[in-house]
Amino acid sequence: MEKSFNVYHIKSTHTNRWDDKFVFNGERHTAWEIVFVESGRVCVSEDDKVYILGQDNMIFHAPNEFHKIRSHDGSHPVVRVCSFEVEGDMPAGLENGVFTLSPTERQEYLRFFEKAEKYFYAEQKGEYEKMQVVCVLSAFLISMADKKPQQSFYNSTSATAYKNLVLYMSENIDQNLSVADIARNNFVSVSYMKFLFSKYAGISPKKYFMDVEFLNLKAYLY
């Protein structure tokens, strides 16, 4: 049977225990990333989409996808994050929403995570141990391939306004638009637009628009 993807490098695993004020202001990177909420609640921004994740929810961030995360509803979430690199095509659908893990899937992912952290923190790292960690993650990803995600968007007024602004930027990357132009064409003030991007992206609207332009140019050139 021909494999569609190959996990060739696990870059990092982190178990995070955050307080109710935690905010990670966001990033883009070239690896895939798994965010699993073991307990508590978080708000995740992913390009133009905003999600609320609770216990046993999981989301996959694709390479070069902007993402930000923060604690939600006053909870103290425990979140396990893994970043990894693959060759080939990941199972279709993994990047399109929030997944709720069954007790068996939760146990399988935590089993992988325990093995990965043990490997990363070992003084001597054996090649067979590395292969085992990669195989366990690959098996988990394959088991998730046919699972249907929830389209559990956060539909607050501010989240909807933010989504509309990001979509407008994406659709007008070839225009020489200022922040004021973008705000005016979306019927919001510049100050409110700056507030939305601070809340959901962690960067200014200008920086976000420049990032979108750069990624589009890079895709065109290559």
PDB file of C-alpha atoms in Angstrom:
ATOM      1  CA  MET A   1       0.000   0.000   0.000  1.00  0.00           C
ATOM      2  CA  GLU A   2       1.421   3.361  -1.023  1.00  0.00           C
ATOM      3  CA  LYS A   3       1.846   5.862   1.807  1.00  0.00           C
ATOM      4  CA  SER A   4       0.546   9.391   1.219  1.00  0.00           C
ATOM      5  CA  PHE A   5       2.729  10.991   3.879  1.00  0.00           C
ATOM      6  CA  ASN A   6       5.788  10.313   5.963  1.00  0.00           C
ATOM      7  CA  VAL A   7       6.529  11.881   9.345  1.00  0.00           C
ATOM      8  CA  TYR A   8      10.282  12.401   9.207  1.00  0.00           C
ATOM      9  CA  HIS A   9      10.946  14.817  12.062  1.00  0.00           C
ATOM     10  CA  ILE A  10       9.223  15.630  15.351  1.00  0.00           C
ATOM     11  CA  LYS A  11      10.458  19.108  16.234  1.00  0.00           C
ATOM     12  CA  SER A  12       9.049  19.596  19.716  1.00  0.00           C
ATOM     13  CA  THR A  13       6.519  18.542  22.336  1.00  0.00           C
ATOM     14  CA  HIS A  14       5.350  20.793  25.145  1.00  0.00           C
ATOM     15  CA  THR A  15       2.968  20.258  28.050  1.00  0.00           C
ATOM     16  CA  ASN A  16       1.612  23.695  28.956  1.00  0.00           C
ATOM     17  CA  ARG A  17      -0.215  24.591  32.173  1.00  0.00           C
ATOM     18  CA  TRP A  18      -1.545  28.106  31.758  1.00  0.00           C
ATOM     19  CA  ASP A  19      -3.333  30.503  34.075  1.00  0.00           C
ATOM     20  CA  ASP A  20      -6.542  32.279  33.158  1.00  0.00           C
ATOM     21  CA  LYS A  21      -4.696  35.333  31.761  1.00  0.00           C
ATOM     22  CA  PHE A  22      -2.384  33.452  29.396  1.00  0.00           C
ATOM     23  CA  VAL A  23      -2.014  34.782  25.841  1.00  0.00           C
ATOM     24  CA  PHE A  24       0.354  33.523  23.138  1.00  0.00           C
ATOM     25  CA  ASN A  25       0.478  36.245  20.522  1.00  0.00           C
ATOM     26  CA  GLY A  26       0.770  34.004  17.510  1.00  0.00           C
ATOM     27  CA  GLU A  27       3.184  32.798  14.853  1.00  0.00           C
ATOM     28  CA  ARG A  28       3.641  31.119  11.504  1.00  0.00           C
ATOM     29  CA  HIS A  29       6.116  28.295  10.912  1.00  0.00           C
ATOM     30  CA  THR A  30       6.853  25.626   8.338  1.00  0.00           C
ATOM     31  CA  ALA A  31       5.911  22.624  10.496  1.00  0.00           C
ATOM     32  CA  TRP A  32       2.561  21.011  11.226  1.00  0.00           C
ATOM     33  CA  GLU A  33       1.323  21.539  14.773  1.00  0.00           C
ATOM     34  CA  ILE A  34      -1.138  19.642  16.973  1.00  0.00           C
ATOM     35  CA  VAL A  35      -2.871  21.454  19.835  1.00  0.00           C
ATOM     36  CA  PHE A  36      -4.685  19.154  22.272  1.00  0.00           C
ATOM     37  CA  VAL A  37      -6.668  20.492  25.231  1.00  0.00           C
ATOM     38  CA  GLU A  38      -6.352  18.002  28.070  1.00  0.00           C
ATOM     39  CA  SER A  39      -8.447  20.169  30.393  1.00  0.00           C
ATOM     40  CA  GLY A  40      -9.866  23.690  30.537  1.00  0.00           C
ATOM     41  CA  ARG A  41     -10.829  25.933  27.617  1.00  0.00           C
ATOM     42  CA  VAL A  42      -8.853  27.970  25.083  1.00  0.00           C
ATOM     43  CA  CYS A  43      -9.601  30.387  22.241  1.00  0.00           C
ATOM     44  CA  VAL A  44      -7.630  29.653  19.061  1.00  0.00           C
ATOM     45  CA  SER A  45      -7.256  31.995  16.086  1.00  0.00           C
ATOM     46  CA  GLU A  46      -6.257  30.326  12.811  1.00  0.00           C
ATOM     47  CA  ASP A  47      -5.899  32.736   9.892  1.00  0.00           C
ATOM     48  CA  ASP A  48      -9.459  34.101   9.497  1.00  0.00           C
ATOM     49  CA  LYS A  49     -11.089  31.472  11.760  1.00  0.00           C
ATOM     50  CA  VAL A  50     -11.631  31.651  15.522  1.00  0.00           C
ATOM     51  CA  TYR A  51     -12.447  28.534  17.576  1.00  0.00           C
ATOM     52  CA  ILE A  52     -13.215  27.698  21.193  1.00  0.00           C
ATOM     53  CA  LEU A  53     -11.688  24.390  22.318  1.00  0.00           C
ATOM     54  CA  GLY A  54     -12.650  22.510  25.470  1.00  0.00           C
ATOM     55  CA  GLN A  55     -11.494  19.307  27.137  1.00  0.00           C
ATOM     56  CA  ASP A  56     -10.518  16.539  24.671  1.00  0.00           C
ATOM     57  CA  ASN A  57     -10.638  18.912  21.690  1.00  0.00           C
ATOM     58  CA  MET A  58      -7.797  18.926  19.164  1.00  0.00           C
ATOM     59  CA  ILE A  59      -6.870  21.195  16.267  1.00  0.00           C
ATOM     60  CA  PHE A  60      -4.218  20.837  13.551  1.00  0.00           C
ATOM     61  CA  HIS A  61      -2.336  23.887  12.259  1.00  0.00           C
ATOM     62  CA  ALA A  62      -0.981  23.489   8.723  1.00  0.00           C
ATOM     63  CA  PRO A  63       2.430  24.897   7.717  1.00  0.00           C
ATOM     64  CA  ASN A  64       2.531  28.702   7.289  1.00  0.00           C
ATOM     65  CA  GLU A  65      -0.915  29.055   8.858  1.00  0.00           C
ATOM     66  CA  PHE A  66      -1.035  31.936  11.328  1.00  0.00           C
ATOM     67  CA  HIS A  67      -2.247  30.825  14.768  1.00  0.00           C
ATOM     68  CA  LYS A  68      -2.693  32.346  18.205  1.00  0.00           C
ATOM     69  CA  ILE A  69      -3.986  30.836  21.465  1.00  0.00           C
ATOM     70  CA  ARG A  70      -5.190  32.162  24.809  1.00  0.00           C
ATOM     71  CA  SER A  71      -7.002  30.917  27.912  1.00  0.00           C
ATOM     72  CA  HIS A  72     -10.780  31.251  27.747  1.00  0.00           C
ATOM     73  CA  ASP A  73     -13.644  31.605  30.229  1.00  0.00           C
ATOM     74  CA  GLY A  74     -11.326  32.066  33.213  1.00  0.00           C
ATOM     75  CA  SER A  75     -10.051  28.480  33.003  1.00  0.00           C
ATOM     76  CA  HIS A  76      -6.530  27.220  33.722  1.00  0.00           C
ATOM     77  CA  PRO A  77      -6.036  24.990  30.678  1.00  0.00           C
ATOM     78  CA  VAL A  78      -3.594  22.122  30.286  1.00  0.00           C
ATOM     79  CA  VAL A  79      -2.565  21.976  26.622  1.00  0.00           C
ATOM     80  CA  ARG A  80      -0.226  19.527  24.893  1.00  0.00           C
ATOM     81  CA  VAL A  81       1.399  20.870  21.725  1.00  0.00           C
ATOM     82  CA  CYS A  82       3.449  18.894  19.209  1.00  0.00           C
ATOM     83  CA  SER A  83       5.114  20.219  16.053  1.00  0.00           C
ATOM     84  CA  PHE A  84       6.371  17.905  13.321  1.00  0.00           C
ATOM     85  CA  GLU A  85       7.386  17.815   9.666  1.00  0.00           C
ATOM     86  CA  VAL A  86       6.110  15.512   6.950  1.00  0.00           C
ATOM     87  CA  GLU A  87       6.856  14.537   3.382  1.00  0.00           C
ATOM     88  CA  GLY A  88       3.872  14.063   1.098  1.00  0.00           C
ATOM     89  CA  ASP A  89       0.244  14.963   1.768  1.00  0.00           C
ATOM     90  CA  MET A  90      -1.325  14.789   5.205  1.00  0.00           C
ATOM     91  CA  PRO A  91      -4.795  13.191   5.423  1.00  0.00           C
ATOM     92  CA  ALA A  92      -7.332  15.566   3.900  1.00  0.00           C
ATOM     93  CA  GLY A  93      -9.576  17.325   6.377  1.00  0.00           C
ATOM     94  CA  LEU A  94      -7.257  17.403   9.384  1.00  0.00           C
ATOM     95  CA  GLU A  95      -6.774  21.160   9.061  1.00  0.00           C
ATOM     96  CA  ASN A  96     -10.457  21.979   8.670  1.00  0.00           C
ATOM     97  CA  GLY A  97     -11.912  22.302  12.144  1.00  0.00           C
ATOM     98  CA  VAL A  98     -11.892  21.048  15.713  1.00  0.00           C
ATOM     99  CA  PHE A  99     -11.844  17.340  16.584  1.00  0.00           C
ATOM    100  CA  THR A 100     -13.266  15.767  19.734  1.00  0.00           C
ATOM    101  CA  LEU A 101     -11.207  12.753  20.771  1.00  0.00           C
ATOM    102  CA  SER A 102     -12.825   9.601  22.090  1.00  0.00           C
ATOM    103  CA  PRO A 103     -11.396   8.062  25.289  1.00  0.00           C
ATOM    104  CA  THR A 104      -9.397   5.631  23.131  1.00  0.00           C
ATOM    105  CA  GLU A 105      -8.047   8.416  20.879  1.00  0.00           C
ATOM    106  CA  ARG A 106      -7.172  10.516  23.920  1.00  0.00           C
ATOM    107  CA  GLN A 107      -5.248   7.584  25.409  1.00  0.00           C
ATOM    108  CA  GLU A 108      -3.473   6.983  22.093  1.00  0.00           C
ATOM    109  CA  TYR A 109      -2.347  10.606  21.758  1.00  0.00           C
ATOM    110  CA  LEU A 110      -1.199  10.811  25.394  1.00  0.00           C
ATOM    111  CA  ARG A 111       0.705   7.546  24.892  1.00  0.00           C
ATOM    112  CA  PHE A 112       2.522   9.117  21.933  1.00  0.00           C
ATOM    113  CA  PHE A 113       3.157  12.290  23.919  1.00  0.00           C
ATOM    114  CA  GLU A 114       4.634  10.381  26.858  1.00  0.00           C
ATOM    115  CA  LYS A 115       6.998   8.491  24.545  1.00  0.00           C
ATOM    116  CA  ALA A 116       7.983  11.699  22.718  1.00  0.00           C
ATOM    117  CA  GLU A 117       8.754  13.640  25.901  1.00  0.00           C
ATOM    118  CA  LYS A 118      10.718  10.699  27.285  1.00  0.00           C
ATOM    119  CA  TYR A 119      12.759  10.637  24.077  1.00  0.00           C
ATOM    120  CA  PHE A 120      13.375  14.398  23.995  1.00  0.00           C
ATOM    121  CA  TYR A 121      14.557  14.538  27.605  1.00  0.00           C
ATOM    122  CA  ALA A 122      16.700  11.391  27.500  1.00  0.00           C
ATOM    123  CA  GLU A 123      20.440  11.955  27.932  1.00  0.00           C
ATOM    124  CA  GLN A 124      21.173   9.391  25.236  1.00  0.00           C
ATOM    125  CA  LYS A 125      18.823   9.187  22.271  1.00  0.00           C
ATOM    126  CA  GLY A 126      18.680   5.893  20.400  1.00  0.00           C
ATOM    127  CA  GLU A 127      17.617   5.623  16.765  1.00  0.00           C
ATOM    128  CA  TYR A 128      15.096   2.868  17.545  1.00  0.00           C
ATOM    129  CA  GLU A 129      13.426   5.022  20.195  1.00  0.00           C
ATOM    130  CA  LYS A 130      13.110   7.825  17.635  1.00  0.00           C
ATOM    131  CA  MET A 131      11.578   5.430  15.092  1.00  0.00           C
ATOM    132  CA  GLN A 132       9.105   4.207  17.688  1.00  0.00           C
ATOM    133  CA  VAL A 133       7.951   7.745  18.523  1.00  0.00           C
ATOM    134  CA  VAL A 134       7.519   8.583  14.828  1.00  0.00           C
ATOM    135  CA  CYS A 135       5.578   5.355  14.209  1.00  0.00           C
ATOM    136  CA  VAL A 136       3.203   5.986  17.115  1.00  0.00           C
ATOM    137  CA  LEU A 137       2.471   9.517  15.847  1.00  0.00           C
ATOM    138  CA  SER A 138       1.984   8.230  12.278  1.00  0.00           C
ATOM    139  CA  ALA A 139      -0.465   5.589  13.493  1.00  0.00           C
ATOM    140  CA  PHE A 140      -2.408   8.228  15.414  1.00  0.00           C
ATOM    141  CA  LEU A 141      -2.620  10.515  12.363  1.00  0.00           C
ATOM    142  CA  ILE A 142      -3.834   7.626  10.206  1.00  0.00           C
ATOM    143  CA  SER A 143      -6.506   6.793  12.807  1.00  0.00           C
ATOM    144  CA  MET A 144      -7.730  10.411  12.597  1.00  0.00           C
ATOM    145  CA  ALA A 145      -7.898  10.415   8.786  1.00  0.00           C
ATOM    146  CA  ASP A 146     -11.593   9.474   8.520  1.00  0.00           C
ATOM    147  CA  LYS A 147     -12.745  11.412  11.570  1.00  0.00           C
ATOM    148  CA  LYS A 148     -15.089  14.329  10.922  1.00  0.00           C
ATOM    149  CA  PRO A 149     -14.179  17.681  12.473  1.00  0.00           C
ATOM    150  CA  GLN A 150     -16.637  20.079  14.057  1.00  0.00           C
ATOM    151  CA  GLN A 151     -16.918  23.487  12.426  1.00  0.00           C
ATOM    152  CA  SER A 152     -17.200  25.066  15.865  1.00  0.00           C
ATOM    153  CA  PHE A 153     -16.472  28.666  14.960  1.00  0.00           C
ATOM    154  CA  TYR A 154     -16.571  31.324  17.637  1.00  0.00           C
ATOM    155  CA  ASN A 155     -19.325  33.582  16.286  1.00  0.00           C
ATOM    156  CA  SER A 156     -19.089  36.582  18.574  1.00  0.00           C
ATOM    157  CA  THR A 157     -19.460  40.022  16.977  1.00  0.00           C
ATOM    158  CA  SER A 158     -15.741  40.712  17.301  1.00  0.00           C
ATOM    159  CA  ALA A 159     -14.697  37.301  15.922  1.00  0.00           C
ATOM    160  CA  THR A 160     -16.987  37.759  12.906  1.00  0.00           C
ATOM    161  CA  ALA A 161     -15.627  41.260  12.252  1.00  0.00           C
ATOM    162  CA  TYR A 162     -12.061  39.922  12.474  1.00  0.00           C
ATOM    163  CA  LYS A 163     -12.856  37.098  10.035  1.00  0.00           C
ATOM    164  CA  ASN A 164     -14.318  39.554   7.522  1.00  0.00           C
ATOM    165  CA  LEU A 165     -11.230  41.779   7.718  1.00  0.00           C
ATOM    166  CA  VAL A 166      -8.826  38.869   7.166  1.00  0.00           C
ATOM    167  CA  LEU A 167     -10.854  37.566   4.225  1.00  0.00           C
ATOM    168  CA  TYR A 168     -10.910  41.049   2.725  1.00  0.00           C
ATOM    169  CA  MET A 169      -7.124  41.261   3.033  1.00  0.00           C
ATOM    170  CA  SER A 170      -6.697  37.859   1.372  1.00  0.00           C
ATOM    171  CA  GLU A 171      -8.961  38.841  -1.503  1.00  0.00           C
ATOM    172  CA  ASN A 172      -7.190  42.180  -2.087  1.00  0.00           C
ATOM    173  CA  ILE A 173      -3.508  41.339  -1.661  1.00  0.00           C
ATOM    174  CA  ASP A 174      -2.734  42.814  -5.086  1.00  0.00           C
ATOM    175  CA  GLN A 175      -4.107  46.227  -4.057  1.00  0.00           C
ATOM    176  CA  ASN A 176      -2.003  48.961  -2.493  1.00  0.00           C
ATOM    177  CA  LEU A 177      -4.318  49.333   0.495  1.00  0.00           C
ATOM    178  CA  SER A 178      -3.646  51.196   3.714  1.00  0.00           C
ATOM    179  CA  VAL A 179      -5.006  50.168   7.103  1.00  0.00           C
ATOM    180  CA  ALA A 180      -7.464  53.051   6.826  1.00  0.00           C
ATOM    181  CA  ASP A 181      -8.653  51.770   3.414  1.00  0.00           C
ATOM    182  CA  ILE A 182      -9.247  48.269   4.783  1.00  0.00           C
ATOM    183  CA  ALA A 183     -11.097  49.574   7.839  1.00  0.00           C
ATOM    184  CA  ARG A 184     -13.274  51.943   5.799  1.00  0.00           C
ATOM    185  CA  ASN A 185     -14.206  49.268   3.259  1.00  0.00           C
ATOM    186  CA  ASN A 186     -15.298  46.989   6.116  1.00  0.00           C
ATOM    187  CA  PHE A 187     -17.257  49.699   7.965  1.00  0.00           C
ATOM    188  CA  VAL A 188     -15.121  49.688  11.121  1.00  0.00           C
ATOM    189  CA  SER A 189     -12.872  52.303  12.646  1.00  0.00           C
ATOM    190  CA  VAL A 190      -9.086  52.019  12.491  1.00  0.00           C
ATOM    191  CA  SER A 191      -8.924  51.857  16.287  1.00  0.00           C
ATOM    192  CA  TYR A 192     -11.429  48.969  16.403  1.00  0.00           C
ATOM    193  CA  MET A 193      -9.545  47.170  13.637  1.00  0.00           C
ATOM    194  CA  LYS A 194      -6.314  47.490  15.626  1.00  0.00           C
ATOM    195  CA  PHE A 195      -8.124  46.147  18.699  1.00  0.00           C
ATOM    196  CA  LEU A 196      -9.388  43.104  16.761  1.00  0.00           C
ATOM    197  CA  PHE A 197      -5.961  42.204  15.416  1.00  0.00           C
ATOM    198  CA  SER A 198      -4.385  42.663  18.829  1.00  0.00           C
ATOM    199  CA  LYS A 199      -7.011  40.320  20.318  1.00  0.00           C
ATOM    200  CA  TYR A 200      -7.096  37.597  17.673  1.00  0.00           C
ATOM    201  CA  ALA A 201      -3.745  37.878  15.871  1.00  0.00           C
ATOM    202  CA  GLY A 202      -1.391  39.455  18.382  1.00  0.00           C
ATOM    203  CA  ILE A 203       0.088  41.681  15.689  1.00  0.00           C
ATOM    204  CA  SER A 204      -0.943  44.913  13.965  1.00  0.00           C
ATOM    205  CA  PRO A 205      -3.233  44.902  10.897  1.00  0.00           C
ATOM    206  CA  LYS A 206      -0.366  46.330   8.811  1.00  0.00           C
ATOM    207  CA  LYS A 207       2.006  43.520   9.839  1.00  0.00           C
ATOM    208  CA  TYR A 208      -0.658  40.888   9.149  1.00  0.00           C
ATOM    209  CA  PHE A 209      -1.383  42.310   5.683  1.00  0.00           C
ATOM    210  CA  MET A 210       2.354  42.415   4.883  1.00  0.00           C
ATOM    211  CA  ASP A 211       2.663  38.751   5.943  1.00  0.00           C
ATOM    212  CA  VAL A 212      -0.231  37.779   3.643  1.00  0.00           C
ATOM    213  CA  GLU A 213       1.385  39.670   0.744  1.00  0.00           C
ATOM    214  CA  PHE A 214       4.754  37.985   1.380  1.00  0.00           C
ATOM    215  CA  LEU A 215       3.287  34.468   1.508  1.00  0.00           C
ATOM    216  CA  ASN A 216       1.361  35.083  -1.711  1.00  0.00           C
ATOM    217  CA  LEU A 217       4.489  36.367  -3.472  1.00  0.00           C
ATOM    218  CA  LYS A 218       6.497  33.403  -2.216  1.00  0.00           C
ATOM    219  CA  ALA A 219       3.864  30.953  -3.488  1.00  0.00           C
ATOM    220  CA  TYR A 220       3.848  32.729  -6.881  1.00  0.00           C
ATOM    221  CA  LEU A 221       7.636  32.594  -7.236  1.00  0.00           C
ATOM    222  CA  TYR A 222       7.973  28.951  -6.276  1.00  0.00           C
TER     223      TYR A 222
END
